[in-house]
Amino acid sequence: MNTATSHELFTRALDLMPGGVNSPVRAFKSVGGEPFFAASAEGAYLVDVDGNRYVDYIGSWGPMIAGHAHPKVLDAVASTMRKGLSFGVPNALEVTMAETVRKLVPSMQMMRMVNSGTEATLSAIRLARGATGRTRIVKFEGCYHGHGDSFLVKAGSGALTFGLPNSPGVPKALADLTLTLPYNDFEAATTLFAEMGDQIAGVIVEPIVGNANCILPREGYLQHLRDLCTQSGAILIFDEVMTGFRVALGGAQARYGVTPDLSTFGKIIGGGMPVGAYGGRADLMQQIAPAGPVYQAGTLSGNPVAMAAGLATLGIIQGPGFYERLESATHVLCDGLEAAAHDAGVPVTTTRSCAMFGLFFTDRQVETFADAVACDTAAFNRFFHAMLRRGVYFAPSAFEAGFLSSAHGEEELAFTLQAAREAFKEVAAG
Ligand SMILES: Cc1ncc(COP(=O)(O)O)c(C=O)c1O
Ligand SMILES: N[C@H](C=O)CCC(=O)O
């Protein structure tokens, strides 16, 4: 495999950007080797600057649920941008976006568009604090909510991958206000609320944890958090930046039938452009400036080109059978990966929820963060490179979920599973 141009770019980048990248996980530091540099992407495929083609199971970390460079999204972006890139005054697409989101996710009675998932979560937690007058927040070990200071405590994603779950630079006084719980542990949550429930402003949770690989909620767990928050007056925030519009049209809250007070979105809602959103109960959102006293703002928020890309994507995913097809493709992939691993004698288990999946190198079922970190990351790293060499790109970390798009058809799945049969044999050989 020729990677000369990527190598040359990475060498230059290392001198210019920390780790040679603009976001840590993509540096390949935990799996070893060097990242490839993308030249283009279409459908289920990424093409690098040396002309290598990969079936892509990241989809830009989630936004590309309709596949890369979908013609409807490109057309919407092209026609919108000709009218101007940014206005700094309200535009009609923002209103259409909010109406569309509220139709698909009814708990989003009112909302605010922002520019990233990070902005959405840190705005939501500020609102929870402002509305309750309390300061403590609760998050879960291995969950990642972007890089806001309050969230870099036992954080997942790159923070977990690189062993930096509690980042230097976050004042201790602030970090002390973040309480952490083990995800899926009913008893621990009950105990914490019994001790400190009246001090907790909000609970923020990835309803399906996608930043410590992919861990599904135990039956009744999200409802348990709902009940604890209702009883104590804490605000329940579902961080649906990853799960929103991915595990169901109405997100994880629709899939599990649990209604949060606030939700955060990102990724798919922007169709590949930098977008996030937060919203929920109207009485809470009315406390955001200028309607209320809790301040939050953004020069480019509601950007028309970003709204156009997001709206086009939200249009595509409402097509008939869209999620049914995604769900069955994910089953084909995960069942096939488990079978291929089993045939090679490599212990592997998968988790899946519609268009999102986890691949764990263990023979045990994974239901907790402790289960996830106990898996064989060295075996994952070997598998990752064996797949990459065969033209399949999984996340370059054992602690990230995988994503399918509607462009992953029979051909791509068959190609992936053939590569996996060979790759697992390579892993077994050591
Ligand atoms: C669940 C979750 N919340 C928040 C974020 C932060 O989003 P962003 O990277 O757009 O700031 C991410 C991803 O990075 C995420 O997966
Ligand atoms: N897990 C993160 C987002 O979901 C990975 C993306 C990033 O941090 O670059």
Tab-separated table of C-alpha atoms and ligand atoms in Angstrom:
chain	number	residue	atom	x	y	z
A	1	MET	CA	0.000	0.000	0.000
A	2	ASN	CA	1.512	3.324	-1.066
A	3	THR	CA	1.103	5.974	1.648
A	4	ALA	CA	3.927	8.300	0.595
A	5	THR	CA	1.804	11.463	0.222
A	6	SER	CA	0.024	10.931	3.550
A	7	HIS	CA	3.413	10.379	5.172
A	8	GLU	CA	4.799	13.572	3.671
A	9	LEU	CA	1.731	15.575	4.823
A	10	PHE	CA	1.867	14.087	8.315
A	11	THR	CA	5.548	14.975	8.627
A	12	ARG	CA	4.713	18.593	7.798
A	13	ALA	CA	1.644	18.566	10.040
A	14	LEU	CA	3.582	17.328	13.080
A	15	ASP	CA	5.585	20.545	12.982
A	16	LEU	CA	2.446	22.683	12.731
A	17	MET	CA	-0.282	21.110	14.875
A	18	PRO	CA	-0.158	19.238	18.188
A	19	GLY	CA	0.184	15.566	17.247
A	20	GLY	CA	-0.150	16.628	13.607
A	21	VAL	CA	-3.946	16.827	13.883
A	22	ASN	CA	-6.852	19.084	14.758
A	23	SER	CA	-8.560	16.487	16.989
A	24	PRO	CA	-6.649	13.858	18.971
A	25	VAL	CA	-8.159	10.461	18.083
A	26	ARG	CA	-7.459	10.818	14.383
A	27	ALA	CA	-3.697	10.864	15.044
A	28	PHE	CA	-3.626	7.004	15.277
A	29	LYS	CA	-1.492	7.359	18.412
A	30	SER	CA	-3.112	4.491	20.299
A	31	VAL	CA	-3.221	2.035	17.386
A	32	GLY	CA	0.239	2.989	16.173
A	33	GLY	CA	1.338	4.056	12.704
A	34	GLU	CA	0.341	7.223	10.905
A	35	PRO	CA	-3.057	8.554	9.818
A	36	PHE	CA	-3.979	8.729	6.162
A	37	PHE	CA	-5.045	12.064	4.725
A	38	ALA	CA	-8.392	12.165	2.957
A	39	ALA	CA	-8.652	13.457	-0.593
A	40	SER	CA	-12.353	12.784	-1.143
A	41	ALA	CA	-15.271	10.696	0.004
A	42	GLU	CA	-18.382	9.319	-1.660
A	43	GLY	CA	-21.080	6.985	-0.400
A	44	ALA	CA	-19.517	4.419	1.938
A	45	TYR	CA	-15.965	5.151	0.778
A	46	LEU	CA	-13.075	7.386	1.768
A	47	VAL	CA	-10.234	7.934	-0.709
A	48	ASP	CA	-6.848	9.060	0.553
A	49	VAL	CA	-4.290	11.365	-1.059
A	50	ASP	CA	-2.359	8.323	-2.362
A	51	GLY	CA	-5.448	6.933	-4.090
A	52	ASN	CA	-6.205	4.154	-1.568
A	53	ARG	CA	-9.925	3.485	-1.084
A	54	TYR	CA	-11.476	2.434	2.229
A	55	VAL	CA	-14.940	1.275	3.258
A	56	ASP	CA	-15.538	3.812	6.021
A	57	TYR	CA	-17.185	2.836	9.328
A	58	ILE	CA	-16.666	6.256	10.956
A	59	GLY	CA	-18.605	8.554	8.614
A	60	SER	CA	-16.790	11.662	9.917
A	61	TRP	CA	-17.552	10.434	13.468
A	62	GLY	CA	-21.250	10.128	12.830
A	63	PRO	CA	-22.691	12.880	10.633
A	64	MET	CA	-22.643	10.988	7.330
A	65	ILE	CA	-25.590	8.667	7.964
A	66	ALA	CA	-26.726	9.137	4.377
A	67	GLY	CA	-23.249	8.386	3.035
A	68	HIS	CA	-20.542	10.825	2.012
A	69	ALA	CA	-21.269	13.554	-0.530
A	70	HIS	CA	-24.935	12.663	-0.889
A	71	PRO	CA	-26.179	14.560	-3.980
A	72	LYS	CA	-29.195	16.010	-2.138
A	73	VAL	CA	-26.969	17.423	0.609
A	74	LEU	CA	-24.443	18.800	-1.882
A	75	ASP	CA	-27.206	20.449	-3.929
A	76	ALA	CA	-28.743	22.041	-0.831
A	77	VAL	CA	-25.358	23.403	0.249
A	78	ALA	CA	-24.501	24.682	-3.239
A	79	SER	CA	-27.775	26.500	-3.796
A	80	THR	CA	-27.774	28.013	-0.295
A	81	MET	CA	-24.183	29.215	-0.374
A	82	ARG	CA	-24.772	31.171	-3.574
A	83	LYS	CA	-27.096	33.414	-1.584
A	84	GLY	CA	-24.408	34.258	0.979
A	85	LEU	CA	-22.371	32.349	3.540
A	86	SER	CA	-23.431	34.014	6.774
A	87	PHE	CA	-25.786	36.866	7.618
A	88	GLY	CA	-25.581	37.515	11.362
A	89	VAL	CA	-29.343	38.104	11.362
A	90	PRO	CA	-32.064	35.457	11.547
A	91	ASN	CA	-32.760	33.353	8.447
A	92	ALA	CA	-35.689	31.183	7.442
A	93	LEU	CA	-33.722	27.926	7.438
A	94	GLU	CA	-33.211	28.206	11.218
A	95	VAL	CA	-36.962	28.228	11.708
A	96	THR	CA	-37.467	25.272	9.364
A	97	MET	CA	-34.698	23.423	11.198
A	98	ALA	CA	-36.293	23.987	14.610
A	99	GLU	CA	-39.717	22.927	13.300
A	100	THR	CA	-38.209	19.793	11.764
A	101	VAL	CA	-36.315	18.827	14.918
A	102	ARG	CA	-39.388	19.365	17.105
A	103	LYS	CA	-41.464	17.195	14.756
A	104	LEU	CA	-38.909	14.364	14.929
A	105	VAL	CA	-38.013	14.750	18.631
A	106	PRO	CA	-41.101	16.075	20.446
A	107	SER	CA	-39.243	16.709	23.743
A	108	MET	CA	-37.401	19.529	21.907
A	109	GLN	CA	-40.174	22.042	22.589
A	110	MET	CA	-37.716	24.907	22.116
A	111	MET	CA	-34.095	24.846	21.038
A	112	ARG	CA	-30.982	26.801	20.152
A	113	MET	CA	-28.595	25.981	17.319
A	114	VAL	CA	-24.867	26.149	18.086
A	115	ASN	CA	-21.700	25.148	16.190
A	116	SER	CA	-20.600	21.861	17.771
A	117	GLY	CA	-21.582	19.121	20.177
A	118	THR	CA	-19.252	20.632	22.763
A	119	GLU	CA	-21.076	23.951	22.638
A	120	ALA	CA	-24.407	22.161	22.950
A	121	THR	CA	-23.451	20.212	26.084
A	122	LEU	CA	-21.736	23.054	27.887
A	123	SER	CA	-24.716	25.318	27.163
A	124	ALA	CA	-27.153	22.674	28.431
A	125	ILE	CA	-25.268	22.209	31.673
A	126	ARG	CA	-25.094	25.977	32.224
A	127	LEU	CA	-28.849	26.109	31.767
A	128	ALA	CA	-29.329	23.250	34.253
A	129	ARG	CA	-27.225	25.135	36.793
A	130	GLY	CA	-28.945	28.454	36.083
A	131	ALA	CA	-32.440	27.003	36.273
A	132	THR	CA	-31.933	25.021	39.482
A	133	GLY	CA	-29.543	27.352	41.308
A	134	ARG	CA	-27.468	24.257	42.103
A	135	THR	CA	-23.860	23.663	41.114
A	136	ARG	CA	-23.121	19.934	41.041
A	137	ILE	CA	-23.517	17.866	37.900
A	138	VAL	CA	-23.416	14.116	37.414
A	139	LYS	CA	-21.762	12.347	34.508
A	140	PHE	CA	-20.820	8.730	33.868
A	141	GLU	CA	-17.398	7.111	33.649
A	142	GLY	CA	-16.337	6.744	30.032
A	143	CYS	CA	-18.979	9.117	28.686
A	144	TYR	CA	-17.687	11.985	26.566
A	145	HIS	CA	-19.596	15.210	26.154
A	146	GLY	CA	-17.022	17.259	24.274
A	147	HIS	CA	-14.135	19.127	25.821
A	148	GLY	CA	-15.944	21.556	28.135
A	149	ASP	CA	-14.116	21.831	31.472
A	150	SER	CA	-16.872	20.260	33.564
A	151	PHE	CA	-16.916	17.158	31.354
A	152	LEU	CA	-13.210	16.299	31.347
A	153	VAL	CA	-13.595	14.162	34.427
A	154	LYS	CA	-13.375	10.402	33.871
A	155	ALA	CA	-14.088	11.203	30.222
A	156	GLY	CA	-14.300	8.778	27.310
A	157	SER	CA	-13.232	9.007	23.654
A	158	GLY	CA	-9.722	10.422	23.097
A	159	ALA	CA	-9.402	11.306	26.792
A	160	LEU	CA	-9.807	7.605	27.597
A	161	THR	CA	-7.819	6.402	24.596
A	162	PHE	CA	-4.795	8.468	25.581
A	163	GLY	CA	-5.116	7.957	29.339
A	164	LEU	CA	-6.084	11.597	30.018
A	165	PRO	CA	-9.544	11.221	31.574
A	166	ASN	CA	-8.978	14.194	33.912
A	167	SER	CA	-7.287	16.943	31.923
A	168	PRO	CA	-4.728	19.365	33.341
A	169	GLY	CA	-6.052	22.903	32.899
A	170	VAL	CA	-9.437	22.145	34.407
A	171	PRO	CA	-9.555	23.983	37.752
A	172	LYS	CA	-9.919	21.532	40.649
A	173	ALA	CA	-12.711	23.642	42.120
A	174	LEU	CA	-14.729	23.116	38.946
A	175	ALA	CA	-13.844	19.428	38.495
A	176	ASP	CA	-14.945	18.829	42.104
A	177	LEU	CA	-18.449	19.875	41.101
A	178	THR	CA	-18.614	16.993	38.611
A	179	LEU	CA	-19.722	13.803	40.311
A	180	THR	CA	-19.213	10.574	38.409
A	181	LEU	CA	-21.139	7.327	38.418
A	182	PRO	CA	-20.576	3.911	36.849
A	183	TYR	CA	-22.960	3.619	33.887
A	184	ASN	CA	-25.622	0.923	34.193
A	185	ASP	CA	-25.209	0.637	37.990
A	186	PHE	CA	-28.694	1.238	39.429
A	187	GLU	CA	-27.598	1.069	43.056
A	188	ALA	CA	-24.759	3.601	42.742
A	189	ALA	CA	-27.118	6.176	41.248
A	190	THR	CA	-29.729	5.592	43.950
A	191	THR	CA	-27.103	6.000	46.684
A	192	LEU	CA	-25.653	9.196	45.225
A	193	PHE	CA	-29.070	10.803	44.938
A	194	ALA	CA	-29.982	9.744	48.474
A	195	GLU	CA	-26.839	11.507	49.737
A	196	MET	CA	-26.669	14.599	47.505
A	197	GLY	CA	-29.816	14.753	45.372
A	198	ASP	CA	-30.733	18.257	46.546
A	199	GLN	CA	-27.360	19.622	45.350
A	200	ILE	CA	-27.466	18.145	41.844
A	201	ALA	CA	-28.298	20.582	39.045
A	202	GLY	CA	-28.255	18.049	36.260
A	203	VAL	CA	-27.399	14.554	35.117
A	204	ILE	CA	-25.850	14.283	31.671
A	205	VAL	CA	-25.656	10.885	30.033
A	206	GLU	CA	-25.003	9.362	26.650
A	207	PRO	CA	-28.124	7.179	26.602
A	208	ILE	CA	-26.056	4.661	24.659
A	209	VAL	CA	-22.376	5.115	25.496
A	210	GLY	CA	-20.534	5.586	22.209
A	211	ASN	CA	-17.296	6.992	23.576
A	212	ALA	CA	-16.104	3.913	25.458
A	213	ASN	CA	-16.730	1.655	22.464
A	214	CYS	CA	-20.505	1.035	22.431
A	215	ILE	CA	-22.384	0.100	25.620
A	216	LEU	CA	-26.154	-0.284	25.668
A	217	PRO	CA	-28.318	0.689	28.658
A	218	ARG	CA	-29.606	-2.138	30.836
A	219	GLU	CA	-33.354	-2.565	30.790
A	220	GLY	CA	-34.946	0.218	32.854
A	221	TYR	CA	-31.693	2.091	33.522
A	222	LEU	CA	-32.580	5.303	31.674
A	223	GLN	CA	-36.015	5.315	33.323
A	224	HIS	CA	-34.259	4.890	36.687
A	225	LEU	CA	-32.225	8.052	35.995
A	226	ARG	CA	-35.422	9.806	34.892
A	227	ASP	CA	-37.130	8.888	38.171
A	228	LEU	CA	-34.180	9.991	40.319
A	229	CYS	CA	-34.041	13.352	38.545
A	230	THR	CA	-37.779	13.893	38.804
A	231	GLN	CA	-37.746	13.114	42.537
A	232	SER	CA	-34.760	15.372	43.292
A	233	GLY	CA	-35.537	18.250	40.938
A	234	ALA	CA	-32.359	17.680	38.904
A	235	ILE	CA	-32.440	18.251	35.135
A	236	LEU	CA	-31.993	15.086	33.055
A	237	ILE	CA	-29.925	15.748	29.935
A	238	PHE	CA	-29.606	13.143	27.208
A	239	ASP	CA	-26.474	13.829	25.192
A	240	GLU	CA	-27.713	12.621	21.825
A	241	VAL	CA	-24.850	14.162	19.850
A	242	MET	CA	-24.013	10.629	18.692
A	243	THR	CA	-27.292	8.719	19.110
A	244	GLY	CA	-29.567	11.483	17.792
A	245	PHE	CA	-31.134	10.506	14.437
A	246	ARG	CA	-28.822	7.469	14.436
A	247	VAL	CA	-30.353	4.806	16.662
A	248	ALA	CA	-33.877	5.843	15.603
A	249	LEU	CA	-35.449	8.820	13.852
A	250	GLY	CA	-36.365	10.185	17.294
A	251	GLY	CA	-33.003	9.237	18.825
A	252	ALA	CA	-32.356	7.103	21.895
A	253	GLN	CA	-35.206	8.816	23.768
A	254	ALA	CA	-37.638	7.406	21.218
A	255	ARG	CA	-35.959	4.010	21.149
A	256	TYR	CA	-36.127	3.607	24.927
A	257	GLY	CA	-39.293	5.633	25.598
A	258	VAL	CA	-37.688	7.921	28.193
A	259	THR	CA	-38.125	11.703	27.952
A	260	PRO	CA	-35.269	13.922	29.179
A	261	ASP	CA	-35.706	17.550	30.258
A	262	LEU	CA	-32.992	18.705	27.864
A	263	SER	CA	-31.212	17.054	24.930
A	264	THR	CA	-28.092	17.878	22.991
A	265	PHE	CA	-27.454	17.136	19.334
A	266	GLY	CA	-24.613	17.448	16.847
A	267	LYS	CA	-23.177	15.402	13.973
A	268	ILE	CA	-26.204	14.278	11.868
A	269	ILE	CA	-28.154	17.468	12.553
A	270	GLY	CA	-25.455	19.308	10.580
A	271	GLY	CA	-25.111	16.783	7.748
A	272	GLY	CA	-21.313	17.167	7.847
A	273	MET	CA	-21.161	20.904	8.581
A	274	PRO	CA	-20.153	22.213	12.051
A	275	VAL	CA	-23.470	22.251	13.946
A	276	GLY	CA	-24.884	21.406	17.344
A	277	ALA	CA	-28.187	22.046	19.091
A	278	TYR	CA	-29.588	21.953	22.571
A	279	GLY	CA	-33.135	22.218	23.722
A	280	GLY	CA	-36.027	20.641	25.533
A	281	ARG	CA	-38.667	21.842	27.989
A	282	ALA	CA	-39.970	25.261	26.970
A	283	ASP	CA	-39.981	26.562	30.565
A	284	LEU	CA	-36.254	25.810	30.780
A	285	MET	CA	-35.348	27.146	27.344
A	286	GLN	CA	-37.233	30.380	28.091
A	287	GLN	CA	-34.467	31.053	30.623
A	288	ILE	CA	-31.897	31.449	27.836
A	289	ALA	CA	-30.970	35.022	26.824
A	290	PRO	CA	-32.568	37.187	25.583
A	291	ALA	CA	-35.793	35.533	26.799
A	292	GLY	CA	-34.205	34.883	30.193
A	293	PRO	CA	-31.002	35.479	32.182
A	294	VAL	CA	-28.817	32.451	31.270
A	295	TYR	CA	-26.347	33.706	28.676
A	296	GLN	CA	-25.332	31.838	25.523
A	297	ALA	CA	-24.546	33.209	22.067
A	298	GLY	CA	-22.724	32.445	18.778
A	299	THR	CA	-21.544	34.561	15.833
A	300	LEU	CA	-22.155	31.767	13.314
A	301	SER	CA	-24.984	29.936	15.100
A	302	GLY	CA	-27.805	28.990	12.730
A	303	ASN	CA	-25.499	29.453	9.756
A	304	PRO	CA	-27.599	29.067	6.581
A	305	VAL	CA	-25.229	26.696	4.769
A	306	ALA	CA	-24.990	24.443	7.831
A	307	MET	CA	-28.781	24.534	8.248
A	308	ALA	CA	-29.193	23.558	4.595
A	309	ALA	CA	-26.862	20.544	4.936
A	310	GLY	CA	-28.592	19.448	8.127
A	311	LEU	CA	-32.091	19.883	6.738
A	312	ALA	CA	-31.241	17.924	3.587
A	313	THR	CA	-29.895	15.089	5.753
A	314	LEU	CA	-32.939	15.169	8.028
A	315	GLY	CA	-35.040	14.949	4.856
A	316	ILE	CA	-33.225	11.851	3.593
A	317	ILE	CA	-33.490	9.963	6.875
A	318	GLN	CA	-37.289	10.356	6.902
A	319	GLY	CA	-37.528	8.214	3.761
A	320	PRO	CA	-39.531	4.971	4.047
A	321	GLY	CA	-37.604	2.017	5.483
A	322	PHE	CA	-34.451	4.089	6.081
A	323	TYR	CA	-33.827	2.835	9.631
A	324	GLU	CA	-35.021	-0.723	8.967
A	325	ARG	CA	-32.413	-1.075	6.214
A	326	LEU	CA	-29.697	0.383	8.432
A	327	GLU	CA	-30.605	-1.905	11.310
A	328	SER	CA	-30.479	-5.032	9.165
A	329	ALA	CA	-27.149	-3.980	7.599
A	330	THR	CA	-25.696	-3.561	11.103
A	331	HIS	CA	-26.890	-7.055	12.047
A	332	VAL	CA	-25.278	-8.534	8.932
A	333	LEU	CA	-22.028	-6.764	9.786
A	334	CYS	CA	-21.952	-7.641	13.493
A	335	ASP	CA	-23.112	-11.243	13.078
A	336	GLY	CA	-20.528	-11.646	10.319
A	337	LEU	CA	-17.725	-10.173	12.432
A	338	GLU	CA	-18.579	-12.466	15.354
A	339	ALA	CA	-18.684	-15.517	13.050
A	340	ALA	CA	-15.373	-14.608	11.399
A	341	ALA	CA	-13.705	-14.100	14.791
A	342	HIS	CA	-15.132	-17.342	16.115
A	343	ASP	CA	-13.834	-19.287	13.077
A	344	ALA	CA	-10.370	-17.823	13.661
A	345	GLY	CA	-10.497	-18.607	17.386
A	346	VAL	CA	-10.407	-14.935	18.437
A	347	PRO	CA	-12.728	-14.001	21.332
A	348	VAL	CA	-14.936	-11.159	20.103
A	349	THR	CA	-18.337	-9.836	21.015
A	350	THR	CA	-20.388	-7.040	19.470
A	351	THR	CA	-23.079	-4.611	20.577
A	352	ARG	CA	-25.402	-2.821	18.196
A	353	SER	CA	-28.203	-0.311	18.054
A	354	CYS	CA	-29.547	0.449	14.594
A	355	ALA	CA	-26.714	2.249	12.752
A	356	MET	CA	-24.199	2.154	15.618
A	357	PHE	CA	-22.107	-0.765	16.843
A	358	GLY	CA	-19.327	-1.857	19.178
A	359	LEU	CA	-16.636	-4.480	18.592
A	360	PHE	CA	-14.954	-5.841	21.729
A	361	PHE	CA	-12.053	-8.262	21.948
A	362	THR	CA	-13.417	-10.377	24.789
A	363	ASP	CA	-15.524	-13.507	25.189
A	364	ARG	CA	-17.707	-11.775	27.811
A	365	GLN	CA	-20.804	-9.695	27.350
A	366	VAL	CA	-19.982	-5.993	27.741
A	367	GLU	CA	-22.469	-4.001	29.841
A	368	THR	CA	-20.301	-1.648	31.893
A	369	PHE	CA	-17.361	0.691	31.473
A	370	ALA	CA	-15.220	-1.748	33.494
A	371	ASP	CA	-16.120	-4.529	31.016
A	372	ALA	CA	-15.117	-2.277	28.110
A	373	VAL	CA	-11.713	-1.295	29.469
A	374	ALA	CA	-10.916	-4.920	30.350
A	375	CYS	CA	-10.931	-5.897	26.653
A	376	ASP	CA	-7.796	-6.798	24.707
A	377	THR	CA	-6.794	-3.468	23.133
A	378	ALA	CA	-3.575	-4.922	21.681
A	379	ALA	CA	-5.638	-7.443	19.694
A	380	PHE	CA	-7.923	-4.617	18.562
A	381	ASN	CA	-4.922	-2.620	17.357
A	382	ARG	CA	-3.658	-5.578	15.280
A	383	PHE	CA	-7.138	-6.073	13.838
A	384	PHE	CA	-7.457	-2.352	13.032
A	385	HIS	CA	-4.268	-2.374	10.937
A	386	ALA	CA	-5.062	-5.710	9.296
A	387	MET	CA	-8.413	-4.241	8.168
A	388	LEU	CA	-6.901	-0.933	7.069
A	389	ARG	CA	-4.388	-2.734	4.858
A	390	ARG	CA	-7.345	-4.536	3.256
A	391	GLY	CA	-9.237	-1.279	2.617
A	392	VAL	CA	-11.597	-1.105	5.595
A	393	TYR	CA	-11.442	1.818	8.029
A	394	PHE	CA	-12.661	1.261	11.577
A	395	ALA	CA	-12.138	3.863	14.335
A	396	PRO	CA	-8.436	4.132	15.284
A	397	SER	CA	-9.206	3.396	18.942
A	398	ALA	CA	-10.701	0.488	20.872
A	399	PHE	CA	-12.908	3.024	22.675
A	400	GLU	CA	-14.996	4.417	19.850
A	401	ALA	CA	-18.280	3.165	18.410
A	402	GLY	CA	-18.574	2.287	14.717
A	403	PHE	CA	-21.168	3.776	12.374
A	404	LEU	CA	-22.946	2.567	9.264
A	405	SER	CA	-24.619	4.690	6.618
A	406	SER	CA	-27.373	4.005	4.118
A	407	ALA	CA	-24.616	3.744	1.495
A	408	HIS	CA	-23.243	0.560	3.103
A	409	GLY	CA	-24.830	-2.023	0.826
A	410	GLU	CA	-24.365	-5.743	0.241
A	411	GLU	CA	-21.162	-5.198	-1.716
A	412	GLU	CA	-19.489	-3.165	1.034
A	413	LEU	CA	-20.607	-5.568	3.764
A	414	ALA	CA	-19.384	-8.620	1.846
A	415	PHE	CA	-16.049	-6.908	1.179
A	416	THR	CA	-15.731	-5.999	4.874
A	417	LEU	CA	-16.502	-9.505	6.087
A	418	GLN	CA	-14.043	-11.095	3.656
A	419	ALA	CA	-11.383	-8.695	4.954
A	420	ALA	CA	-12.389	-9.525	8.542
A	421	ARG	CA	-12.022	-13.292	7.971
A	422	GLU	CA	-8.441	-12.711	6.864
A	423	ALA	CA	-7.734	-10.080	9.536
A	424	PHE	CA	-8.940	-12.241	12.439
A	425	LYS	CA	-6.674	-15.068	11.208
A	426	GLU	CA	-3.804	-12.598	11.271
A	427	VAL	CA	-4.734	-11.571	14.830
A	428	ALA	CA	-4.925	-15.222	15.903
A	429	ALA	CA	-1.457	-15.854	14.447
A	430	GLY	CA	-0.166	-13.121	16.812
B	1	LIG	C1	-21.806	12.088	22.865
B	1	LIG	C2	-20.970	13.261	22.420
B	1	LIG	N1	-21.180	14.456	22.975
B	1	LIG	C3	-20.493	15.532	22.599
B	1	LIG	C4	-19.510	15.448	21.642
B	1	LIG	C5	-18.766	16.674	21.261
B	1	LIG	O1	-19.087	17.049	19.960
B	1	LIG	P1	-18.063	17.918	19.088
B	1	LIG	O2	-16.902	17.050	18.793
B	1	LIG	O3	-18.875	18.279	17.869
B	1	LIG	O4	-17.719	19.113	19.886
B	1	LIG	C6	-19.251	14.209	21.037
B	1	LIG	C7	-18.207	14.032	19.998
B	1	LIG	O5	-17.195	14.558	19.928
B	1	LIG	C8	-20.003	13.099	21.433
B	1	LIG	O6	-19.781	11.901	20.905
B	2	LIG	N1	-15.602	10.210	19.939
B	2	LIG	C1	-15.403	11.500	19.359
B	2	LIG	C2	-16.701	11.989	18.855
B	2	LIG	O1	-17.717	11.391	18.928
B	2	LIG	C3	-14.401	11.408	18.297
B	2	LIG	C4	-14.262	12.637	17.471
B	2	LIG	C5	-13.119	13.477	17.905
B	2	LIG	O2	-12.968	13.714	19.101
B	2	LIG	O3	-12.388	13.918	17.031
